[in-house]
Structure formats: structure tokens, C-alpha cells
Amino acid sequence: MERRRPAEPENPGSSPGGPASFSGAFDAATLSEKYLFSPAAVRRLLALYGEARTERILRELKAPSKRYFLRVNTLKASPEDVVARLREEGFEAHVYTELPDAIYLPVKGPFEVKRASKVVVAKKDAAESVYQGANLYAPGVLEAKRVKEGDIVNVVSPRGQIVAEGLAMMDGEEMVARREGLAVKTLRSVYAVPSVRELDVYRDGLVYDQSLPAIVAGHVLSPVPNWLVVDMCAAPGGKATHAAQLMRGEGRVVAIDRSEGKARRIVENARRLGLKNVEVRVADSRYLDVEMEDLAGADAVILDPPCSALGVRPSLYYERGEREFASLADYQRQFLKVAAKLLRKGGLLLYSTCTLTLEENELNIAWAVEKLGLRVRAQKVFIGSQGFTELGAFLQRFEPDLHDAPGFFIALLEKT
């Protein structure tokens, strides 16, 4: 596939990997206030993309992508078959022709939401789900003063952003006190993302909801039958189950997460998809080289470590600061060290993040090449933009303003 170079820096004298020139703190502060993204996040985007592109990226990050992607389980159905079934259910669905197992449904909006006299304040992640059409459940409620069952309410974020109009399904006090149950039934949201989880195609394991860049990442690795693949931070199981699918159910995919609850989600997804070659373990992956000797000599390791998520869409606001960015990059290197140890000679490491920062992406890869006996490999499936730094031609970025996708980073490395 055609490789697409990143847009040229907008300011003379800037270069890939080095800070672009911009007019300084005033611009960062202005954009931070306008889009409710932390100054630390805005400064990082400005350094890479300049002022005009940074503003476009921030604008896109606050909205969902215009296409909702599903990965088709090609062990059970073809993309064409699934699209036909979705159309029979009344959905507008399309085959994504650039990949052999991707389809998408259009996302609608933005819509105007009427102001109501009463509000329910939702937690940030819950508010972002309601913003796209989901209902609000009691665990996601922060506050619901004077709300009574049957009231028409606005659901708002902790910053007061209106995300939907809905019908209160219980009294406000009950919403806050209860740990389960439907709190607000959404009547009109700012965006409408198709809901497929109640459909037969989902229940029968024909699809997995996964972003375009994450599907691309699986094809960049392209694992083959009978490999041993270790997914170090696997929940909820998208990349692990994609690897198992590409391996046609043959070989071993060991999916690891440190949370028992998240590990159960991987098990549930693998069962729904009918994948019997996925083995789920609960562990801290930073110690796999000493605690799980049976994983030594892996043919491939998948590492999508905890990151700053400066690419997740939609983000109503973003609060991470300088200290968190620095600590996350160091944390990710702990996983990279172990990944390199697990691989056999010639084994492959797929590294990906859902963030746009240089230190968590290109600089981590440069460090891994210098310190861990790894080399970057060309990516055969390339739909995004090239990365920054001198390794940029081997690295793939998805940029929200260019690709109608979350911000995402992909690198493929080989153990020498």
C-alpha cells in the first residue's frame, strides 16, 4: 500500500522529530483554554505539528471518528456477508476495501441537544459514551441534585459540557447510591454511534468492534499459524483475538493482563468469537521473563502499554500534565525490556499506542533500537503517515485531522 508522508511542518526551520517553531506560551494557553486540553498536551502537539494543524487535531479529538469500524471474524464470515446482514437489519454498512477483514458504519451528528432544567453529572468516561448515544448507568453518575424518576434531564460532563438529553429512570439520590441499573435513558445525544452489541452478528461472534488503526496493527504483525504470540497488555482482547484469527486458530496466543476483571473480558471475547487458541493469564507483564519461562522464545510479542491516551476520541477534555507524560514513557520502557527478552532471535515485536506524543512513540522506539538489540522493520500494511525522527519511514502514525481515526502509533521491530 502507498506510504503517505506526514504533512510538511508549517513553520520554516522545523524538522521531523524536533520542535516546530510556534509563537510560544500564549498559543498553548489559548488553545488549552479553548479546547480544554492541558497545556502540557497542547505544547507537545504544537512542537510536532505547528499551530494550524494542532488546532485541527484538537478539534477532531473532541469528536468521534466519522466511521465506526468493526473487524470481521473471517473464520466465520466474509465482510460482504456481514455487511449484507447489517443492511437487512436497517444499518448503513460498508466494506473497507483497504483491509481484508474491516467494515464500517457511518457515525451521525453533531446534533443540537435541548437544554433541560435539571442535570445529571456523569463521570468523564461515562459522559463520553453518552455523548455518542449510550445510556447512562448508575456507576457512571457523579451528581443528580433534585432529579426525580421521569424527569427530562441533560447529562453533562464534570466540566459542565452537555452531552445528551434523556429520561431519568430513577431518582437522583438512587442514581448516586446504587452500583448498578439504568440511570438515564438517552433520548438525543450530540453524536449517534451505531449500536451493534445486541445484534446477532455480534452475539454470534462475527464481528469485534475495533478502531481502524488497531486493525491495521494486526496486519502489520501478520502472525502465521503455529506461532507463539504473547500479548503483554491484552485487555479487552482486540489484538490478541485478531492474532488468533490471522493464525487461523492454530498455535498459541497468550493474552495477559494484571486485572482479573479485564482478563475475564478477554476470555468472554475469545469465547464469543470461537477462538480456542487464546490462553488468558493474570499477571504483571513487567516480570514475565522471570515468572513465566514457558513464554521464552516467543515468535512475536504484542505490546500496547498503558499510555497517555492523547489520541483517544472523543475526549471532552484532557488533564494529564508534564509529570505524567514523563513517567508513562519510563513505565513503557519497563515493558519493552521484557518484550525483547521474551522474543526468539528473529522474533517480532508489535508496539502500538493510542497517543500522539513523541516520547511515548518514536523516542521509545529509538531507545529500544539502541539499548535492547532490536531493529525496526518496514510495515507492509501502511495506511497512515510516516513517523518523526530518522526512523520515521519505518513508523506509522494515524493523525485525527488526516485519517478520520483516533491518534495512534505503530512500530514493528525484530530481535537481532
XYZ file of C-alpha atoms in Angstrom:
416
model
C 0.000 0.000 0.000
C 1.102 3.526 -0.691
C 3.131 5.159 2.053
C 1.950 8.624 2.895
C 4.406 11.115 4.218
C 3.434 13.339 7.118
C 2.470 16.866 6.201
C 5.389 19.238 5.963
C 5.944 21.387 9.068
C 4.002 24.605 8.767
C 6.763 26.823 10.087
C 10.107 27.303 8.370
C 13.002 25.770 10.219
C 11.044 22.985 11.918
C 12.041 19.388 11.279
C 10.568 15.947 11.954
C 11.387 14.881 15.498
C 12.383 18.366 16.609
C 10.127 21.103 17.921
C 8.268 23.082 15.305
C 8.555 26.808 15.792
C 5.463 28.430 17.269
C 4.856 31.709 18.943
C 5.031 30.390 22.482
C 3.130 30.111 25.717
C 0.327 32.405 24.603
C -0.699 29.997 21.827
C -0.506 26.953 24.081
C -2.539 28.683 26.770
C -5.116 29.935 24.288
C -5.629 26.536 22.689
C -5.635 24.842 26.079
C -8.420 27.096 27.314
C -10.422 26.856 24.084
C -10.362 23.067 23.793
C -9.976 22.108 27.471
C -6.767 20.165 26.835
C -3.919 20.544 29.315
C -1.104 22.972 28.447
C 1.353 20.046 28.581
C -0.625 18.173 25.937
C -1.036 21.222 23.720
C 2.684 22.033 23.902
C 3.532 18.540 22.657
C 1.188 18.813 19.712
C 2.444 22.291 18.824
C 6.043 21.069 18.826
C 5.213 18.358 16.303
C 2.509 19.910 14.159
C 2.575 23.690 14.427
C -0.352 25.923 15.310
C -2.837 25.364 12.478
C -2.594 21.569 12.483
C -2.625 21.398 16.278
C -5.928 23.254 16.346
C -7.373 20.914 13.718
C -6.191 17.883 15.683
C -7.692 19.189 18.930
C -10.980 19.857 17.159
C -11.057 16.292 15.830
C -10.093 14.761 19.165
C -13.195 16.247 20.752
C -15.468 14.363 18.344
C -15.758 10.680 17.417
C -14.476 9.498 14.064
C -16.994 9.690 11.246
C -16.782 5.918 10.706
C -17.403 3.208 13.304
C -15.232 0.218 12.440
C -15.850 -3.464 13.031
C -13.359 -6.252 12.467
C -14.968 -9.228 10.766
C -14.147 -12.660 12.152
C -13.151 -14.190 8.815
C -13.052 -17.663 10.368
C -16.864 -17.428 10.448
C -17.937 -14.963 7.754
C -16.783 -12.634 4.997
C -17.031 -8.833 5.198
C -19.552 -8.909 2.370
C -21.767 -11.381 4.248
C -21.705 -9.296 7.443
C -22.454 -6.071 5.566
C -25.419 -7.758 3.894
C -26.785 -8.926 7.259
C -26.351 -5.465 8.783
C -28.184 -3.876 5.868
C -31.026 -6.347 6.402
C -31.201 -5.019 9.990
C -31.574 -1.485 8.639
C -27.983 -0.292 9.126
C -25.918 1.571 6.562
C -22.747 -0.543 6.361
C -19.773 -0.653 4.004
C -16.834 -2.945 3.272
C -13.490 -1.206 3.888
C -11.585 -2.264 0.787
C -8.077 -1.466 2.077
C -8.160 -4.398 4.532
C -9.482 -7.967 4.180
C -11.459 -8.003 7.431
C -12.774 -4.490 8.114
C -16.190 -2.906 7.650
C -17.611 0.380 8.882
C -20.858 2.157 9.683
C -21.271 5.950 9.466
C -21.421 7.968 12.680
C -24.094 10.665 12.633
C -24.014 14.133 14.161
C -23.338 16.553 15.649
C -26.894 17.232 16.748
C -28.229 20.082 18.818
C -29.338 18.993 22.292
C -32.035 20.987 24.073
C -31.291 22.437 27.491
C -33.240 20.889 30.343
C -33.931 22.402 33.751
C -32.223 19.544 35.600
C -28.840 17.915 35.037
C -27.134 14.634 35.826
C -23.362 14.951 36.096
C -21.590 11.888 34.693
C -18.033 10.702 35.144
C -15.782 11.640 32.246
C -15.675 8.226 30.570
C -19.414 7.742 31.034
C -20.136 11.214 29.650
C -18.043 10.453 26.566
C -20.055 7.280 25.978
C -23.387 9.102 26.396
C -22.056 11.813 24.020
C -22.089 9.066 21.361
C -25.550 7.728 22.161
C -25.087 5.268 25.022
C -27.405 5.198 28.018
C -26.087 6.305 31.411
C -25.878 3.705 34.153
C -25.722 4.351 37.882
C -21.978 3.600 38.340
C -21.241 6.473 35.929
C -23.198 9.122 37.872
C -21.399 11.724 39.986
C -24.287 14.009 40.946
C -28.007 14.327 40.271
C -29.473 17.035 42.506
C -33.285 17.345 42.687
C -33.723 14.790 39.890
C -36.833 12.603 40.093
C -37.719 9.497 38.129
C -39.468 10.550 34.932
C -37.718 13.945 34.642
C -36.246 15.087 31.350
C -32.623 15.884 32.130
C -29.365 16.868 30.497
C -26.412 14.571 31.005
C -23.302 16.719 31.428
C -19.605 16.071 31.903
C -17.789 17.058 35.117
C -16.797 20.236 33.227
C -20.469 21.025 32.511
C -20.496 20.098 28.824
C -23.947 18.952 27.692
C -23.654 15.559 26.011
C -27.290 14.400 25.806
C -30.923 14.821 26.709
C -32.507 11.883 28.463
C -35.203 10.437 30.690
C -34.349 9.826 34.350
C -35.110 6.199 35.169
C -34.669 6.594 38.931
C -34.443 9.374 41.497
C -31.164 11.289 41.666
C -30.301 10.055 45.149
C -30.724 6.493 43.972
C -28.505 7.134 40.932
C -25.645 8.196 43.170
C -26.139 5.476 45.782
C -26.632 2.461 43.521
C -23.867 0.498 41.833
C -25.992 -0.880 39.029
C -29.056 -0.092 36.971
C -30.101 2.278 34.192
C -29.964 5.859 35.474
C -30.779 7.877 32.332
C -32.201 6.611 29.073
C -30.657 8.705 26.324
C -33.200 10.342 24.026
C -30.909 12.581 21.970
C -27.132 12.772 22.072
C -24.644 15.038 20.318
C -23.434 12.114 18.187
C -25.033 8.797 17.286
C -22.671 5.832 17.002
C -24.350 2.649 15.727
C -25.100 0.117 18.465
C -24.392 -3.439 17.305
C -23.835 -5.360 20.528
C -27.457 -6.538 20.701
C -27.410 -7.811 17.120
C -26.987 -11.431 16.038
C -23.798 -10.635 14.099
C -22.206 -9.572 17.379
C -23.647 -12.286 19.614
C -22.690 -14.955 17.057
C -19.061 -13.791 17.078
C -18.959 -12.492 13.515
C -17.572 -9.069 14.474
C -15.372 -7.345 17.030
C -15.651 -3.569 17.469
C -12.142 -2.219 16.928
C -10.674 1.019 15.585
C -9.175 1.180 12.106
C -5.592 1.737 13.356
C -5.835 -1.219 15.745
C -6.986 -3.474 12.898
C -4.097 -2.207 10.780
C -1.695 -3.074 13.616
C -2.725 -6.728 13.477
C -1.950 -6.847 9.775
C 1.385 -5.118 10.299
C 2.376 -8.050 12.524
C 0.646 -10.671 10.324
C 1.247 -13.679 12.614
C 1.121 -17.092 10.960
C -0.274 -20.448 12.114
C 1.644 -22.307 14.841
C 3.394 -19.232 16.217
C 3.622 -18.442 19.907
C 2.338 -14.891 20.334
C 2.390 -13.078 23.690
C 0.128 -10.055 24.172
C 1.534 -8.284 27.236
C -1.285 -5.783 27.908
C -4.125 -7.577 26.214
C -7.449 -6.312 27.624
C -10.057 -6.198 26.234
C -8.578 -8.642 23.739
C -8.780 -6.925 20.362
C -5.219 -7.522 19.206
C -4.940 -10.956 20.841
C -8.106 -12.224 19.180
C -7.069 -10.672 15.854
C -3.741 -12.515 16.066
C -5.567 -15.762 16.835
C -7.867 -15.155 13.872
C -4.966 -14.442 11.491
C -3.289 -17.640 12.752
C -6.495 -19.488 11.763
C -6.874 -20.893 15.254
C -3.534 -22.722 15.110
C -0.682 -22.063 17.535
C -0.842 -20.186 20.856
C -1.823 -16.648 21.727
C -1.123 -15.941 25.392
C -3.090 -12.849 26.438
C -2.023 -11.244 29.706
C -3.496 -8.545 31.896
C -2.864 -7.688 35.523
C -6.580 -7.171 36.288
C -8.746 -10.251 36.862
C -11.820 -8.322 35.733
C -10.170 -7.278 32.477
C -8.833 -10.791 31.950
C -12.398 -12.111 32.174
C -13.380 -9.756 29.354
C -10.657 -11.273 27.156
C -11.987 -14.749 27.937
C -15.536 -13.663 27.089
C -14.481 -12.106 23.785
C -12.399 -15.122 22.746
C -15.320 -17.453 23.504
C -17.802 -15.277 21.638
C -15.509 -15.277 18.603
C -14.990 -19.047 18.854
C -11.205 -18.780 19.198
C -9.771 -21.749 21.059
C -6.094 -20.836 20.705
C -6.259 -17.866 23.097
C -4.933 -18.544 26.596
C -5.597 -15.840 29.194
C -3.366 -15.233 32.221
C -3.454 -12.695 35.050
C -0.017 -11.222 35.721
C 2.118 -8.101 35.754
C 3.831 -8.331 32.382
C 6.900 -6.477 33.610
C 8.024 -9.734 35.226
C 7.119 -12.322 32.604
C 10.731 -13.147 31.792
C 11.292 -14.469 35.318
C 7.795 -15.685 36.238
C 6.686 -17.455 33.038
C 9.595 -19.297 31.469
C 7.293 -21.115 29.029
C 6.896 -17.836 27.128
C 10.620 -17.565 26.324
C 11.393 -17.877 22.643
C 8.146 -16.293 21.505
C 7.728 -15.790 17.782
C 6.008 -12.458 18.391
C 5.128 -10.104 21.222
C 2.315 -7.551 21.089
C 2.824 -4.543 23.341
C 0.189 -1.833 23.595
C 1.194 -0.482 27.016
C -0.633 1.974 29.268
C -0.183 5.371 27.648
C -1.257 8.997 27.898
C -4.179 8.370 25.508
C -3.623 11.674 23.685
C -5.311 10.197 20.645
C -8.479 8.691 22.056
C -11.678 10.024 20.516
C -13.842 11.615 21.681
C -12.112 13.374 24.572
C -14.356 16.047 26.059
C -11.349 17.375 27.951
C -7.828 16.219 28.774
C -5.917 16.803 32.002
C -2.573 14.949 32.003
C 0.430 17.086 32.917
C 4.200 17.076 32.441
C 4.966 14.626 35.225
C 2.516 12.045 33.894
C 3.894 12.210 30.362
C 7.440 11.638 31.609
C 6.526 8.822 33.983
C 4.480 6.970 31.354
C 7.363 6.902 28.879
C 9.633 5.410 31.561
C 6.923 2.902 32.528
C 6.548 1.749 28.919
C 10.275 1.033 28.704
C 9.919 -1.498 31.515
C 7.568 -3.485 29.278
C 9.840 -3.047 26.258
C 12.765 -4.572 28.150
C 10.768 -7.697 28.953
C 9.330 -7.953 25.441
C 12.834 -8.056 23.997
C 13.835 -10.809 26.433
C 10.845 -12.987 25.554
C 11.477 -12.962 21.808
C 13.445 -15.597 19.963
C 16.134 -14.349 17.602
C 14.305 -13.039 14.564
C 11.086 -12.723 16.544
C 8.842 -9.701 16.017
C 7.618 -7.024 18.418
C 4.488 -5.071 17.542
C 4.476 -1.857 19.579
C 1.480 0.438 19.462
C -0.105 3.250 21.461
C -3.237 5.398 21.262
C -1.274 8.603 21.821
C 0.476 11.230 19.699
C 3.407 12.170 21.960
C 6.965 11.844 20.707
C 8.397 10.409 23.948
C 5.935 7.516 24.123
C 6.325 6.663 20.445
C 9.363 7.488 18.300
C 11.696 8.164 21.231
C 10.789 4.869 22.891
C 11.485 3.053 19.635
C 14.843 4.795 19.213
C 15.704 3.786 22.793
C 14.700 0.161 22.121
C 16.853 0.037 18.998
C 19.854 1.461 20.865
C 19.519 -0.494 24.109
C 17.630 -3.744 23.515
C 19.086 -5.399 20.424
C 16.066 -4.634 18.244
C 15.835 -3.214 14.755
C 12.867 -1.594 13.037
C 11.165 -3.432 10.220
C 9.271 -1.990 7.279
C 5.479 -2.223 7.610
C 3.803 -3.986 4.709
C 0.393 -2.548 5.508
C 0.635 1.238 5.579
C -2.456 3.462 5.543
C -1.362 6.262 7.906
C 1.505 8.780 7.847
C 5.198 8.214 8.367
C 6.549 8.995 11.804
C 9.068 11.544 13.015
C 12.846 11.210 13.685
C 15.329 9.455 11.434
C 13.390 6.199 11.880
C 10.181 7.804 10.662
C 9.984 5.963 7.346
C 9.567 2.690 9.277
C 6.944 4.036 11.693
C 3.224 4.632 11.147
C 1.091 7.345 12.711
C -2.639 7.845 12.424
C -3.430 11.528 12.835
C -7.020 12.598 13.562
C -7.052 15.519 11.154
C -5.778 13.445 8.232
C -7.136 9.933 8.648
C -10.575 10.213 10.301
C -9.250 7.941 13.032
C -8.016 8.072 16.609
C -4.462 9.229 17.137
C -2.389 6.045 17.002
C 1.190 4.839 16.580
C 2.543 1.549 15.195
C 6.088 0.178 15.106
C 7.337 -3.268 14.092
C 10.698 -4.410 15.452
C 12.779 -7.552 15.075
C 15.155 -9.120 17.597
C 18.638 -9.327 16.110
